Every structure is written in structure tokens, then in C-alpha cells.
């Protein structure tokens, strides 16, 4: 087993666009980041610019240059276009984006093609364009069906918009996923419960639920520091999470990951690549890739990323060559997010070590205190462990 320490590498020392070193085994997943939104919501710290649509043509040209820098053409099983709000682009711009991607990548027959979208202004024409381009999975940032919660979150759509868009989306796409947020200042348990109940009424196949976090640098973080808004009590947040597990479980969408619920067979294949610590391509500002054992993140400043690529310069923020030890720890950290946990035999075959031996003391302690369990040959978080997932997983880092 290799237990060397991992070096942070200078971006100029590694060509992250070089052809994957293992012929026949290149990454099978592609992520593309579209950094445009109408408005920056107060809690959002994603890589994006708000109300700067004049930058879209330059972004598309820069994206084309970044894609051209990749050595080779590849077939992938999953494509995920995330943001920002990809559907903030016009129909012509979405078509241009797709033609850039398909100049370098092909999607395997039966592959998963996801696009993130927001309910505001999502017309039937845009949905038809996406569907014509091959998109078969729409991930909708609904967040809530409660008007007060949407207003607190500064979302640009109403509860009625969300209801209307979800109805139309389930007719237009093979698979529809909803993003929902709990733990919003002022949000009550009844409000969250009603949102869960509303989501259950649709013929959707997937839901992601996120507890609101107050990220440094966001407007919400400032307001929290000044006492203008307040986090909800921990026990209420825990009850909200428990309600999601229970409600979606009884609606035929059991939890399969810390934040995700799906009908059997509708789990997000793209995100599974991340949780199984497999490699993937990525393009666009702030996008993070994992190729040839190297994790790298593109420049997060959108203008800097555009300007670099328009002048033929690579725009990287961080590059990290993972050591054997880090690959192992990451595989545990990510794998424990899955309800099925980590297949002990597969892990030993892949890394040449027993998963429980990696952090023996912590693993034994959490097995004893009931936060971890070994069942059916898998090491996994128990239900109780999922409520304390961050603490348990941190012990493996
Ligand atoms: S719509 Fe989504 S990506 Fe855009 S600012 Fe709001 S939370 Fe962030």
C-alpha cells in the first residue's frame, strides 16, 4: 500500500488536458459549468455572474477554446450541465453550447444527459430544445413550494411557477429531479412538510434536499453575523431531514445518498461517479475535474477564466496530485455518503487495504457507538450515522 503524502502542484507543472494515461480507461463522465444567473440569491456562493448576459458570447468562445485544448475525443456515459442557471442562456446559445460539447464528446447510447434549470422563465420552447439536444434528465431548482420561504431565499420564481414548471417538465423529460432546501431562516416544520408533500404529488423520479449553509462571503453570512437573520434550531433541522427520509421513502423514492432520494434505477449516474471516486472531465469557470489521478479546479473568477481562454491561456486555480493515501481516504469519505456504503471486497481489490484498517480507531469506535455498521459486506453509515455524517466522515480524512 502506498502511504505517501500528496503534493499540491503548481498549475503550470501538470497538463490537466493531456490524454488520460490508461488507454481504454478514460473518464466516462463530463461536467460543464454555465456561470450565469438572473440574480445572485443571498445564500449562494457558486461560481457565477448575475445579470451579465453580455458575457455569454465570450464565455462560449472561451469554452470552445478550453474544449479544444483537450487531447483527444471521448465517449462518455453521463453529461451534466450545471450552474449557475444553464437555462438562462437563449435557445441559440444552448444549441451552440451543445455543438461545442459534441465536437469533442459523444454520449453513449442510453447515456444520462442532465441539465440544471430554474423554474423562472422556463418555457416549453426551451424544454423542447433541451430534449431535441438529447437531454433526458432535468434537475429543477424548485427549493420550496412555500411563498415565504422562496421570498427569504430571494428566488425569482413563485410557488405557482414551480408547480407549473414541474408539471410541464415531467411530460418533456424521461427523468425530473427537484432540489429542495430546508433549514431556511423562519421556515417552520409545517412549511417544510407541506413542500415535501407537494413534491410527492408529482411523477418525479429524484429529489435532492440540502440543509441551508451560511457560506462565508454570502449576503446571508453577513446578515447572520449582524443578527439580522437566525439559523433555525439544530433539533428542528434534524426533524426536517428525518421527515424527508421518511416521506420520500414511503413515496417509493428511498434515500440512496446523504442528500438524495430516487426511485430504483433513477439514481443520478453522473453524481454516482463522484461518490465512487471515479474520474471525470470538467470544463467552464470553477469546474473541478479528476483525470489521471489529478484533481484540478478551474479559475473561479468568471472574467478571469474567460480572458485567459480568449488569449489561449490555461485558467486553473488549484491542482492536486493525489497520493495513494489520499485516494484511499477520499474513496472512504465519498463512499460513506452512499446509503449502500462501501463494498469491502471491492475496496480491498482496488486499494490493497481493508477499509476498516484505514482509520482503525475511529472506525471501531463508530462501529461500537452505532454510527457505522457492516452489513452485507458493506461498511455504511447507520440511519443515526447519517444525521452525524460530517463528523463520522471527517474522522477518515
Ligand atoms: S439561482 Fe441557483 S445558482 Fe443562481 S444564484 Fe440562485 S442559488 Fe445560485
mmCIF file of C-alpha atoms and ligand atoms in Angstrom:
data_model
loop_
_atom_site.group_PDB
_atom_site.id
_atom_site.type_symbol
_atom_site.label_atom_id
_atom_site.label_comp_id
_atom_site.label_asym_id
_atom_site.label_seq_id
_atom_site.Cartn_x
_atom_site.Cartn_y
_atom_site.Cartn_z
ATOM 1 C CA UNK A 1 0.000 0.000 0.000
ATOM 2 C CA UNK A 2 1.342 3.470 -0.857
ATOM 3 C CA UNK A 3 1.024 5.930 2.008
ATOM 4 C CA UNK A 4 2.964 8.876 0.678
ATOM 5 C CA UNK A 5 1.911 12.457 1.267
ATOM 6 C CA UNK A 6 0.240 14.237 -1.602
ATOM 7 C CA UNK A 7 1.857 17.292 -3.126
ATOM 8 C CA UNK A 8 -0.069 20.392 -4.149
ATOM 9 C CA UNK A 9 1.336 21.009 -7.603
ATOM 10 C CA UNK A 10 1.904 24.247 -9.431
ATOM 11 C CA UNK A 11 -0.764 24.542 -12.158
ATOM 12 C CA UNK A 12 1.983 25.027 -14.729
ATOM 13 C CA UNK A 13 3.615 21.704 -13.772
ATOM 14 C CA UNK A 14 0.763 19.465 -14.923
ATOM 15 C CA UNK A 15 -1.110 19.323 -18.204
ATOM 16 C CA UNK A 16 -4.624 18.583 -16.998
ATOM 17 C CA UNK A 17 -5.832 18.429 -20.624
ATOM 18 C CA UNK A 18 -3.400 15.649 -21.608
ATOM 19 C CA UNK A 19 -4.909 12.381 -22.825
ATOM 20 C CA UNK A 20 -5.748 10.013 -19.957
ATOM 21 C CA UNK A 21 -2.761 7.759 -19.306
ATOM 22 C CA UNK A 22 -4.671 4.498 -19.186
ATOM 23 C CA UNK A 23 -5.640 3.755 -22.795
ATOM 24 C CA UNK A 24 -9.111 2.290 -22.931
ATOM 25 C CA UNK A 25 -9.957 3.666 -19.466
ATOM 26 C CA UNK A 26 -10.538 7.414 -19.856
ATOM 27 C CA UNK A 27 -13.142 9.120 -17.636
ATOM 28 C CA UNK A 28 -16.729 8.293 -18.595
ATOM 29 C CA UNK A 29 -18.359 11.466 -17.216
ATOM 30 C CA UNK A 30 -18.375 15.099 -18.318
ATOM 31 C CA UNK A 31 -19.327 18.219 -16.337
ATOM 32 C CA UNK A 32 -19.753 21.664 -17.884
ATOM 33 C CA UNK A 33 -20.315 24.783 -15.776
ATOM 34 C CA UNK A 34 -22.534 27.596 -17.041
ATOM 35 C CA UNK A 35 -21.942 30.590 -14.742
ATOM 36 C CA UNK A 36 -24.945 32.806 -15.480
ATOM 37 C CA UNK A 37 -27.978 33.727 -13.382
ATOM 38 C CA UNK A 38 -30.553 36.467 -13.473
ATOM 39 C CA UNK A 39 -29.819 37.400 -9.853
ATOM 40 C CA UNK A 40 -27.472 36.086 -7.146
ATOM 41 C CA UNK A 41 -29.572 34.592 -4.333
ATOM 42 C CA UNK A 42 -28.403 35.745 -0.908
ATOM 43 C CA UNK A 43 -27.209 32.307 0.223
ATOM 44 C CA UNK A 44 -25.404 31.300 -2.983
ATOM 45 C CA UNK A 45 -21.623 31.045 -3.218
ATOM 46 C CA UNK A 46 -21.430 29.229 -6.553
ATOM 47 C CA UNK A 47 -19.194 30.386 -9.384
ATOM 48 C CA UNK A 48 -21.408 32.724 -11.390
ATOM 49 C CA UNK A 49 -22.154 36.243 -12.534
ATOM 50 C CA UNK A 50 -25.627 37.743 -12.194
ATOM 51 C CA UNK A 51 -27.300 39.898 -14.797
ATOM 52 C CA UNK A 52 -24.238 39.970 -17.078
ATOM 53 C CA UNK A 53 -25.676 38.268 -20.120
ATOM 54 C CA UNK A 54 -23.412 40.336 -22.370
ATOM 55 C CA UNK A 55 -20.606 37.953 -21.304
ATOM 56 C CA UNK A 56 -22.322 34.848 -22.717
ATOM 57 C CA UNK A 57 -20.820 35.053 -26.260
ATOM 58 C CA UNK A 58 -17.304 35.452 -24.821
ATOM 59 C CA UNK A 59 -17.986 32.568 -22.396
ATOM 60 C CA UNK A 60 -18.999 30.292 -25.279
ATOM 61 C CA UNK A 61 -15.919 31.225 -27.269
ATOM 62 C CA UNK A 62 -13.698 30.611 -24.222
ATOM 63 C CA UNK A 63 -15.425 27.282 -23.583
ATOM 64 C CA UNK A 64 -14.727 26.261 -27.171
ATOM 65 C CA UNK A 65 -11.051 27.117 -26.647
ATOM 66 C CA UNK A 66 -10.898 25.127 -23.400
ATOM 67 C CA UNK A 67 -12.511 22.104 -25.085
ATOM 68 C CA UNK A 68 -10.060 22.406 -27.988
ATOM 69 C CA UNK A 69 -7.197 22.174 -25.500
ATOM 70 C CA UNK A 70 -8.241 18.614 -24.562
ATOM 71 C CA UNK A 71 -6.111 15.958 -26.191
ATOM 72 C CA UNK A 72 -8.436 13.506 -27.944
ATOM 73 C CA UNK A 73 -12.140 12.835 -28.365
ATOM 74 C CA UNK A 74 -14.087 10.724 -25.901
ATOM 75 C CA UNK A 75 -17.296 8.822 -25.408
ATOM 76 C CA UNK A 76 -18.947 9.370 -22.024
ATOM 77 C CA UNK A 77 -21.828 7.726 -20.166
ATOM 78 C CA UNK A 78 -23.007 10.914 -18.471
ATOM 79 C CA UNK A 79 -23.062 14.621 -19.252
ATOM 80 C CA UNK A 80 -24.071 17.127 -16.589
ATOM 81 C CA UNK A 81 -24.502 20.805 -17.438
ATOM 82 C CA UNK A 82 -24.726 22.714 -14.176
ATOM 83 C CA UNK A 83 -24.561 26.272 -12.987
ATOM 84 C CA UNK A 84 -25.494 28.942 -12.315
ATOM 85 C CA UNK A 85 -28.570 28.532 -14.415
ATOM 86 C CA UNK A 86 -27.798 26.860 -17.756
ATOM 87 C CA UNK A 87 -31.329 27.619 -18.961
ATOM 88 C CA UNK A 88 -30.609 31.320 -18.512
ATOM 89 C CA UNK A 89 -28.928 31.020 -21.935
ATOM 90 C CA UNK A 90 -31.036 31.671 -25.029
ATOM 91 C CA UNK A 91 -32.100 28.780 -27.259
ATOM 92 C CA UNK A 92 -29.391 29.673 -29.811
ATOM 93 C CA UNK A 93 -26.772 29.813 -27.060
ATOM 94 C CA UNK A 94 -27.858 26.431 -25.672
ATOM 95 C CA UNK A 95 -27.578 24.948 -29.162
ATOM 96 C CA UNK A 96 -24.108 26.472 -29.561
ATOM 97 C CA UNK A 97 -23.063 25.062 -26.183
ATOM 98 C CA UNK A 98 -24.236 21.588 -27.195
ATOM 99 C CA UNK A 99 -22.452 21.759 -30.537
ATOM 100 C CA UNK A 100 -19.203 22.693 -28.739
ATOM 101 C CA UNK A 101 -19.529 19.701 -26.406
ATOM 102 C CA UNK A 102 -20.449 17.272 -29.133
ATOM 103 C CA UNK A 103 -17.428 18.419 -31.151
ATOM 104 C CA UNK A 104 -15.265 16.695 -28.557
ATOM 105 C CA UNK A 105 -17.535 14.195 -26.770
ATOM 106 C CA UNK A 106 -20.198 11.709 -27.713
ATOM 107 C CA UNK A 107 -22.785 10.376 -25.313
ATOM 108 C CA UNK A 108 -23.039 6.623 -25.292
ATOM 109 C CA UNK A 109 -26.370 5.095 -26.312
ATOM 110 C CA UNK A 110 -28.562 5.035 -23.193
ATOM 111 C CA UNK A 111 -26.344 7.651 -21.525
ATOM 112 C CA UNK A 112 -27.602 10.172 -18.992
ATOM 113 C CA UNK A 113 -27.696 13.836 -20.060
ATOM 114 C CA UNK A 114 -28.669 16.182 -17.208
ATOM 115 C CA UNK A 115 -29.206 19.918 -17.262
ATOM 116 C CA UNK A 116 -29.900 22.150 -14.271
ATOM 117 C CA UNK A 117 -32.722 24.649 -14.641
ATOM 118 C CA UNK A 118 -34.697 27.142 -12.608
ATOM 119 C CA UNK A 119 -38.461 27.491 -12.792
ATOM 120 C CA UNK A 120 -38.460 31.219 -13.641
ATOM 121 C CA UNK A 121 -38.983 31.717 -17.340
ATOM 122 C CA UNK A 122 -38.540 28.053 -18.263
ATOM 123 C CA UNK A 123 -40.629 27.933 -21.425
ATOM 124 C CA UNK A 124 -41.864 24.916 -23.368
ATOM 125 C CA UNK A 125 -39.590 26.036 -26.225
ATOM 126 C CA UNK A 126 -36.501 25.815 -24.028
ATOM 127 C CA UNK A 127 -37.579 22.396 -22.740
ATOM 128 C CA UNK A 128 -38.171 21.179 -26.292
ATOM 129 C CA UNK A 129 -34.743 22.487 -27.350
ATOM 130 C CA UNK A 130 -33.090 20.619 -24.498
ATOM 131 C CA UNK A 131 -34.995 17.473 -25.295
ATOM 132 C CA UNK A 132 -34.066 17.758 -29.003
ATOM 133 C CA UNK A 133 -30.417 18.098 -27.968
ATOM 134 C CA UNK A 134 -30.657 14.777 -26.151
ATOM 135 C CA UNK A 135 -31.205 15.963 -22.584
ATOM 136 C CA UNK A 136 -33.109 13.232 -20.759
ATOM 137 C CA UNK A 137 -32.833 14.429 -17.166
ATOM 138 C CA UNK A 138 -33.863 17.871 -15.890
ATOM 139 C CA UNK A 139 -32.748 18.971 -12.447
ATOM 140 C CA UNK A 140 -35.055 21.760 -11.288
ATOM 141 C CA UNK A 141 -34.058 24.255 -8.590
ATOM 142 C CA UNK A 142 -37.517 24.469 -7.040
ATOM 143 C CA UNK A 143 -36.188 24.785 -3.442
ATOM 144 C CA UNK A 144 -39.648 25.210 -1.881
ATOM 145 C CA UNK A 145 -43.351 25.358 -2.657
ATOM 146 C CA UNK A 146 -43.841 27.935 0.133
ATOM 147 C CA UNK A 147 -44.089 31.589 -0.976
ATOM 148 C CA UNK A 148 -42.475 32.951 2.223
ATOM 149 C CA UNK A 149 -39.525 30.578 2.010
ATOM 150 C CA UNK A 150 -38.969 31.403 -1.664
ATOM 151 C CA UNK A 151 -39.004 35.072 -0.803
ATOM 152 C CA UNK A 152 -36.492 34.616 2.033
ATOM 153 C CA UNK A 153 -34.231 32.701 -0.353
ATOM 154 C CA UNK A 154 -34.591 35.552 -2.899
ATOM 155 C CA UNK A 155 -35.653 33.116 -5.554
ATOM 156 C CA UNK A 156 -37.057 34.643 -8.727
ATOM 157 C CA UNK A 157 -39.953 32.199 -9.104
ATOM 158 C CA UNK A 158 -43.207 31.804 -7.210
ATOM 159 C CA UNK A 159 -44.674 28.604 -5.789
ATOM 160 C CA UNK A 160 -47.199 28.664 -8.645
ATOM 161 C CA UNK A 161 -44.346 28.930 -11.209
ATOM 162 C CA UNK A 162 -42.701 25.917 -9.621
ATOM 163 C CA UNK A 163 -45.907 23.849 -9.725
ATOM 164 C CA UNK A 164 -46.482 24.782 -13.356
ATOM 165 C CA UNK A 165 -42.910 24.051 -14.490
ATOM 166 C CA UNK A 166 -42.706 20.693 -12.732
ATOM 167 C CA UNK A 167 -45.985 19.623 -14.396
ATOM 168 C CA UNK A 168 -44.616 20.531 -17.839
ATOM 169 C CA UNK A 169 -41.154 19.071 -17.176
ATOM 170 C CA UNK A 170 -42.446 15.603 -16.276
ATOM 171 C CA UNK A 171 -44.133 15.499 -19.690
ATOM 172 C CA UNK A 172 -40.995 16.655 -21.517
ATOM 173 C CA UNK A 173 -38.225 14.571 -19.899
ATOM 174 C CA UNK A 174 -37.618 10.954 -19.073
ATOM 175 C CA UNK A 175 -36.445 11.916 -15.607
ATOM 176 C CA UNK A 176 -37.065 15.007 -13.466
ATOM 177 C CA UNK A 177 -35.276 15.812 -10.230
ATOM 178 C CA UNK A 178 -36.218 18.552 -7.760
ATOM 179 C CA UNK A 179 -33.791 20.418 -5.497
ATOM 180 C CA UNK A 180 -35.353 21.393 -2.154
ATOM 181 C CA UNK A 181 -33.823 23.400 0.727
ATOM 182 C CA UNK A 182 -34.541 23.086 4.428
ATOM 183 C CA UNK A 183 -33.204 24.981 7.423
ATOM 184 C CA UNK A 184 -34.133 28.360 5.919
ATOM 185 C CA UNK A 185 -34.424 31.218 8.446
ATOM 186 C CA UNK A 186 -38.046 31.467 9.558
ATOM 187 C CA UNK A 187 -39.012 28.161 7.940
ATOM 188 C CA UNK A 188 -41.337 26.060 10.096
ATOM 189 C CA UNK A 189 -41.607 22.295 10.206
ATOM 190 C CA UNK A 190 -45.119 22.531 8.747
ATOM 191 C CA UNK A 191 -43.873 24.598 5.805
ATOM 192 C CA UNK A 192 -41.178 22.002 5.029
ATOM 193 C CA UNK A 193 -43.637 19.149 5.487
ATOM 194 C CA UNK A 194 -46.031 20.805 3.020
ATOM 195 C CA UNK A 195 -43.194 21.200 0.481
ATOM 196 C CA UNK A 196 -42.324 17.517 0.818
ATOM 197 C CA UNK A 197 -45.990 16.632 0.399
ATOM 198 C CA UNK A 198 -46.263 18.855 -2.709
ATOM 199 C CA UNK A 199 -43.146 17.267 -4.244
ATOM 200 C CA UNK A 200 -44.544 13.789 -3.667
ATOM 201 C CA UNK A 201 -47.607 14.617 -5.771
ATOM 202 C CA UNK A 202 -45.576 14.840 -8.993
ATOM 203 C CA UNK A 203 -44.384 11.956 -11.186
ATOM 204 C CA UNK A 204 -40.778 12.784 -10.486
ATOM 205 C CA UNK A 205 -38.049 10.206 -10.107
ATOM 206 C CA UNK A 206 -35.465 12.005 -7.996
ATOM 207 C CA UNK A 207 -35.166 14.619 -5.230
ATOM 208 C CA UNK A 208 -32.133 16.317 -3.698
ATOM 209 C CA UNK A 209 -32.597 18.005 -0.305
ATOM 210 C CA UNK A 210 -29.994 20.362 1.109
ATOM 211 C CA UNK A 211 -29.728 21.909 4.552
ATOM 212 C CA UNK A 212 -29.045 25.629 4.108
ATOM 213 C CA UNK A 213 -25.493 26.617 4.987
ATOM 214 C CA UNK A 214 -24.277 30.146 5.608
ATOM 215 C CA UNK A 215 -21.158 30.325 3.449
ATOM 216 C CA UNK A 216 -18.578 32.998 4.146
ATOM 217 C CA UNK A 217 -18.779 35.803 1.615
ATOM 218 C CA UNK A 218 -22.516 35.450 1.016
ATOM 219 C CA UNK A 219 -25.093 38.048 1.888
ATOM 220 C CA UNK A 220 -26.769 35.534 4.232
ATOM 221 C CA UNK A 221 -23.493 35.052 6.110
ATOM 222 C CA UNK A 222 -23.190 38.823 6.678
ATOM 223 C CA UNK A 223 -26.791 39.066 7.810
ATOM 224 C CA UNK A 224 -26.296 36.142 10.186
ATOM 225 C CA UNK A 225 -23.209 37.806 11.700
ATOM 226 C CA UNK A 226 -25.141 41.032 12.201
ATOM 227 C CA UNK A 227 -28.051 39.205 13.804
ATOM 228 C CA UNK A 228 -30.481 40.194 11.062
ATOM 229 C CA UNK A 229 -31.348 36.560 10.338
ATOM 230 C CA UNK A 230 -31.102 33.476 12.531
ATOM 231 C CA UNK A 231 -30.320 29.845 11.842
ATOM 232 C CA UNK A 232 -33.120 27.503 12.816
ATOM 233 C CA UNK A 233 -32.544 25.287 15.899
ATOM 234 C CA UNK A 234 -30.495 22.114 15.312
ATOM 235 C CA UNK A 235 -33.271 19.816 16.501
ATOM 236 C CA UNK A 236 -35.741 21.391 14.061
ATOM 237 C CA UNK A 237 -33.250 20.918 11.210
ATOM 238 C CA UNK A 238 -32.785 17.311 12.244
ATOM 239 C CA UNK A 239 -36.581 16.788 12.274
ATOM 240 C CA UNK A 240 -36.791 18.270 8.768
ATOM 241 C CA UNK A 241 -34.108 15.908 7.467
ATOM 242 C CA UNK A 242 -35.818 12.960 9.148
ATOM 243 C CA UNK A 243 -39.133 13.957 7.548
ATOM 244 C CA UNK A 244 -37.548 13.937 4.085
ATOM 245 C CA UNK A 245 -36.108 10.457 4.657
ATOM 246 C CA UNK A 246 -39.444 9.194 5.872
ATOM 247 C CA UNK A 247 -41.723 10.939 3.337
ATOM 248 C CA UNK A 248 -39.734 10.085 0.213
ATOM 249 C CA UNK A 249 -39.069 6.583 1.474
ATOM 250 C CA UNK A 250 -42.769 5.912 1.804
ATOM 251 C CA UNK A 251 -43.376 7.500 -1.622
ATOM 252 C CA UNK A 252 -41.128 4.932 -3.353
ATOM 253 C CA UNK A 253 -38.068 7.195 -3.506
ATOM 254 C CA UNK A 254 -35.770 5.824 -0.820
ATOM 255 C CA UNK A 255 -32.704 7.716 0.259
ATOM 256 C CA UNK A 256 -29.604 6.498 -1.595
ATOM 257 C CA UNK A 257 -27.148 9.222 -0.577
ATOM 258 C CA UNK A 258 -26.876 11.727 2.276
ATOM 259 C CA UNK A 259 -28.828 14.356 0.296
ATOM 260 C CA UNK A 260 -30.517 12.315 -2.429
ATOM 261 C CA UNK A 261 -33.633 10.212 -2.940
ATOM 262 C CA UNK A 262 -34.685 8.291 -6.050
ATOM 263 C CA UNK A 263 -36.924 5.646 -7.495
ATOM 264 C CA UNK A 264 -34.919 2.453 -8.052
ATOM 265 C CA UNK A 265 -32.893 2.856 -11.245
ATOM 266 C CA UNK A 266 -33.244 6.664 -11.275
ATOM 267 C CA UNK A 267 -30.245 7.447 -9.085
ATOM 268 C CA UNK A 268 -28.129 10.201 -10.681
ATOM 269 C CA UNK A 269 -25.491 8.258 -12.618
ATOM 270 C CA UNK A 270 -23.301 11.325 -13.014
ATOM 271 C CA UNK A 271 -23.127 12.053 -9.299
ATOM 272 C CA UNK A 272 -22.502 8.363 -8.599
ATOM 273 C CA UNK A 273 -19.204 8.848 -10.469
ATOM 274 C CA UNK A 274 -18.192 11.443 -7.848
ATOM 275 C CA UNK A 275 -19.289 9.352 -4.865
ATOM 276 C CA UNK A 276 -17.498 6.286 -6.194
ATOM 277 C CA UNK A 277 -14.321 8.374 -6.568
ATOM 278 C CA UNK A 278 -14.129 7.669 -10.309
ATOM 279 C CA UNK A 279 -12.514 10.131 -12.723
ATOM 280 C CA UNK A 280 -14.376 12.759 -14.802
ATOM 281 C CA UNK A 281 -13.777 15.591 -17.250
ATOM 282 C CA UNK A 282 -14.892 19.155 -16.476
ATOM 283 C CA UNK A 283 -14.949 22.485 -18.296
ATOM 284 C CA UNK A 284 -16.029 26.041 -17.529
ATOM 285 C CA UNK A 285 -15.223 28.538 -14.768
ATOM 286 C CA UNK A 286 -14.855 26.971 -11.335
ATOM 287 C CA UNK A 287 -15.323 23.456 -12.753
ATOM 288 C CA UNK A 288 -13.454 20.694 -10.926
ATOM 289 C CA UNK A 289 -12.077 17.649 -12.775
ATOM 290 C CA UNK A 290 -10.356 14.415 -11.786
ATOM 291 C CA UNK A 291 -8.208 12.958 -14.554
ATOM 292 C CA UNK A 292 -5.035 10.852 -14.362
ATOM 293 C CA UNK A 293 -5.169 10.858 -10.553
ATOM 294 C CA UNK A 294 -5.000 14.672 -10.543
ATOM 295 C CA UNK A 295 -7.767 16.839 -9.121
ATOM 296 C CA UNK A 296 -7.829 20.328 -10.597
ATOM 297 C CA UNK A 297 -10.185 23.271 -10.359
ATOM 298 C CA UNK A 298 -10.579 25.989 -12.951
ATOM 299 C CA UNK A 299 -10.331 29.687 -12.089
ATOM 300 C CA UNK A 300 -13.467 30.652 -10.198
ATOM 301 C CA UNK A 301 -13.463 34.265 -11.305
ATOM 302 C CA UNK A 302 -15.634 34.189 -14.421
ATOM 303 C CA UNK A 303 -14.000 37.190 -16.141
ATOM 304 C CA UNK A 304 -10.520 35.844 -15.432
ATOM 305 C CA UNK A 305 -11.433 32.410 -16.776
ATOM 306 C CA UNK A 306 -12.920 33.976 -19.948
ATOM 307 C CA UNK A 307 -10.000 36.345 -20.509
ATOM 308 C CA UNK A 308 -7.429 33.591 -20.068
ATOM 309 C CA UNK A 309 -9.074 31.254 -22.555
ATOM 310 C CA UNK A 310 -9.734 34.033 -25.076
ATOM 311 C CA UNK A 311 -5.992 34.646 -25.107
ATOM 312 C CA UNK A 312 -5.122 30.937 -25.248
ATOM 313 C CA UNK A 313 -4.026 30.650 -21.616
ATOM 314 C CA UNK A 314 -5.000 27.811 -19.300
ATOM 315 C CA UNK A 315 -7.083 29.138 -16.359
ATOM 316 C CA UNK A 316 -6.518 26.926 -13.335
ATOM 317 C CA UNK A 317 -6.967 27.741 -9.670
ATOM 318 C CA UNK A 318 -5.755 24.567 -7.946
ATOM 319 C CA UNK A 319 -4.044 21.366 -8.981
ATOM 320 C CA UNK A 320 -3.514 18.440 -6.658
ATOM 321 C CA UNK A 321 -1.786 15.175 -7.442
ATOM 322 C CA UNK A 322 -3.448 12.660 -5.131
ATOM 323 C CA UNK A 323 -1.177 10.307 -3.226
ATOM 324 C CA UNK A 324 -2.126 6.690 -2.569
ATOM 325 C CA UNK A 325 -3.202 7.684 0.944
ATOM 326 C CA UNK A 326 -5.413 10.493 -0.291
ATOM 327 C CA UNK A 327 -7.096 8.333 -2.916
ATOM 328 C CA UNK A 328 -7.989 5.857 -0.187
ATOM 329 C CA UNK A 329 -9.283 8.471 2.209
ATOM 330 C CA UNK A 330 -11.295 10.207 -0.490
ATOM 331 C CA UNK A 331 -12.849 6.923 -1.567
ATOM 332 C CA UNK A 332 -13.992 6.367 2.038
ATOM 333 C CA UNK A 333 -15.160 9.924 2.580
ATOM 334 C CA UNK A 334 -17.185 9.900 -0.636
ATOM 335 C CA UNK A 335 -18.343 6.278 -0.423
ATOM 336 C CA UNK A 336 -19.809 6.718 3.042
ATOM 337 C CA UNK A 337 -22.166 9.308 1.581
ATOM 338 C CA UNK A 338 -23.978 6.451 -0.133
ATOM 339 C CA UNK A 339 -26.625 4.582 1.832
ATOM 340 C CA UNK A 340 -25.150 1.360 0.424
ATOM 341 C CA UNK A 341 -21.781 2.480 1.734
ATOM 342 C CA UNK A 342 -18.520 0.877 0.640
ATOM 343 C CA UNK A 343 -18.211 -2.644 -0.748
ATOM 344 C CA UNK A 344 -15.449 -4.065 1.446
ATOM 345 C CA UNK A 345 -14.214 -6.612 -1.110
ATOM 346 C CA UNK A 346 -14.159 -4.139 -3.998
ATOM 347 C CA UNK A 347 -12.332 -1.646 -1.823
ATOM 348 C CA UNK A 348 -9.650 -4.206 -0.940
ATOM 349 C CA UNK A 349 -9.272 -5.163 -4.608
ATOM 350 C CA UNK A 350 -8.978 -1.525 -5.655
ATOM 351 C CA UNK A 351 -6.674 -0.201 -2.930
ATOM 352 C CA UNK A 352 -5.000 -3.295 -1.465
ATOM 353 C CA UNK A 353 -6.098 -2.492 2.075
ATOM 354 C CA UNK A 354 -9.062 -3.139 4.329
ATOM 355 C CA UNK A 355 -11.374 -0.149 4.626
ATOM 356 C CA UNK A 356 -11.758 -0.583 8.396
ATOM 357 C CA UNK A 357 -7.970 -0.566 8.813
ATOM 358 C CA UNK A 358 -7.556 2.893 7.280
ATOM 359 C CA UNK A 359 -8.663 4.752 10.400
ATOM 360 C CA UNK A 360 -8.914 1.742 12.682
ATOM 361 C CA UNK A 361 -9.537 3.606 15.929
ATOM 362 C CA UNK A 362 -12.321 5.854 14.537
ATOM 363 C CA UNK A 363 -13.904 3.036 12.554
ATOM 364 C CA UNK A 364 -14.033 0.722 15.578
ATOM 365 C CA UNK A 365 -15.370 3.497 17.755
ATOM 366 C CA UNK A 366 -18.167 4.363 15.308
ATOM 367 C CA UNK A 367 -18.999 0.694 14.801
ATOM 368 C CA UNK A 368 -19.305 0.419 18.586
ATOM 369 C CA UNK A 369 -21.363 3.588 19.030
ATOM 370 C CA UNK A 370 -23.771 2.560 16.256
ATOM 371 C CA UNK A 371 -22.974 5.323 13.747
ATOM 372 C CA UNK A 372 -21.325 2.833 11.360
ATOM 373 C CA UNK A 373 -22.299 -0.755 10.600
ATOM 374 C CA UNK A 374 -21.019 -3.599 8.467
ATOM 375 C CA UNK A 375 -23.893 -5.362 6.743
ATOM 376 C CA UNK A 376 -23.985 -7.489 3.580
ATOM 377 C CA UNK A 377 -20.281 -6.930 3.034
ATOM 378 C CA UNK A 378 -20.571 -3.127 3.074
ATOM 379 C CA UNK A 379 -19.321 -0.545 5.548
ATOM 380 C CA UNK A 380 -22.040 2.063 5.832
ATOM 381 C CA UNK A 381 -23.497 4.814 7.967
ATOM 382 C CA UNK A 382 -26.462 3.715 10.045
ATOM 383 C CA UNK A 383 -29.593 5.869 9.974
ATOM 384 C CA UNK A 384 -28.352 7.595 13.129
ATOM 385 C CA UNK A 385 -24.931 7.965 11.499
ATOM 386 C CA UNK A 386 -26.475 9.842 8.559
ATOM 387 C CA UNK A 387 -27.553 12.602 10.971
ATOM 388 C CA UNK A 388 -23.925 12.943 12.090
ATOM 389 C CA UNK A 389 -22.359 12.169 8.722
ATOM 390 C CA UNK A 390 -19.961 15.128 8.650
ATOM 391 C CA UNK A 391 -18.464 14.145 11.999
ATOM 392 C CA UNK A 392 -18.079 10.465 11.135
ATOM 393 C CA UNK A 393 -16.665 11.065 7.654
ATOM 394 C CA UNK A 394 -14.221 13.689 8.899
ATOM 395 C CA UNK A 395 -12.588 11.004 11.030
ATOM 396 C CA UNK A 396 -11.443 9.277 7.839
ATOM 397 C CA UNK A 397 -9.798 12.369 6.362
HETATM 398 S S1 LIG B 1 -30.418 30.531 -8.995
HETATM 399 FE FE1 LIG B 1 -29.111 28.946 -8.041
HETATM 400 S S2 LIG B 1 -27.080 29.237 -8.904
HETATM 401 FE FE2 LIG B 1 -28.263 31.093 -9.372
HETATM 402 S S3 LIG B 1 -27.788 32.491 -7.693
HETATM 403 FE FE3 LIG B 1 -29.647 31.404 -7.077
HETATM 404 S S4 LIG B 1 -28.906 29.610 -5.905
HETATM 405 FE FE4 LIG B 1 -27.139 30.445 -7.033
#
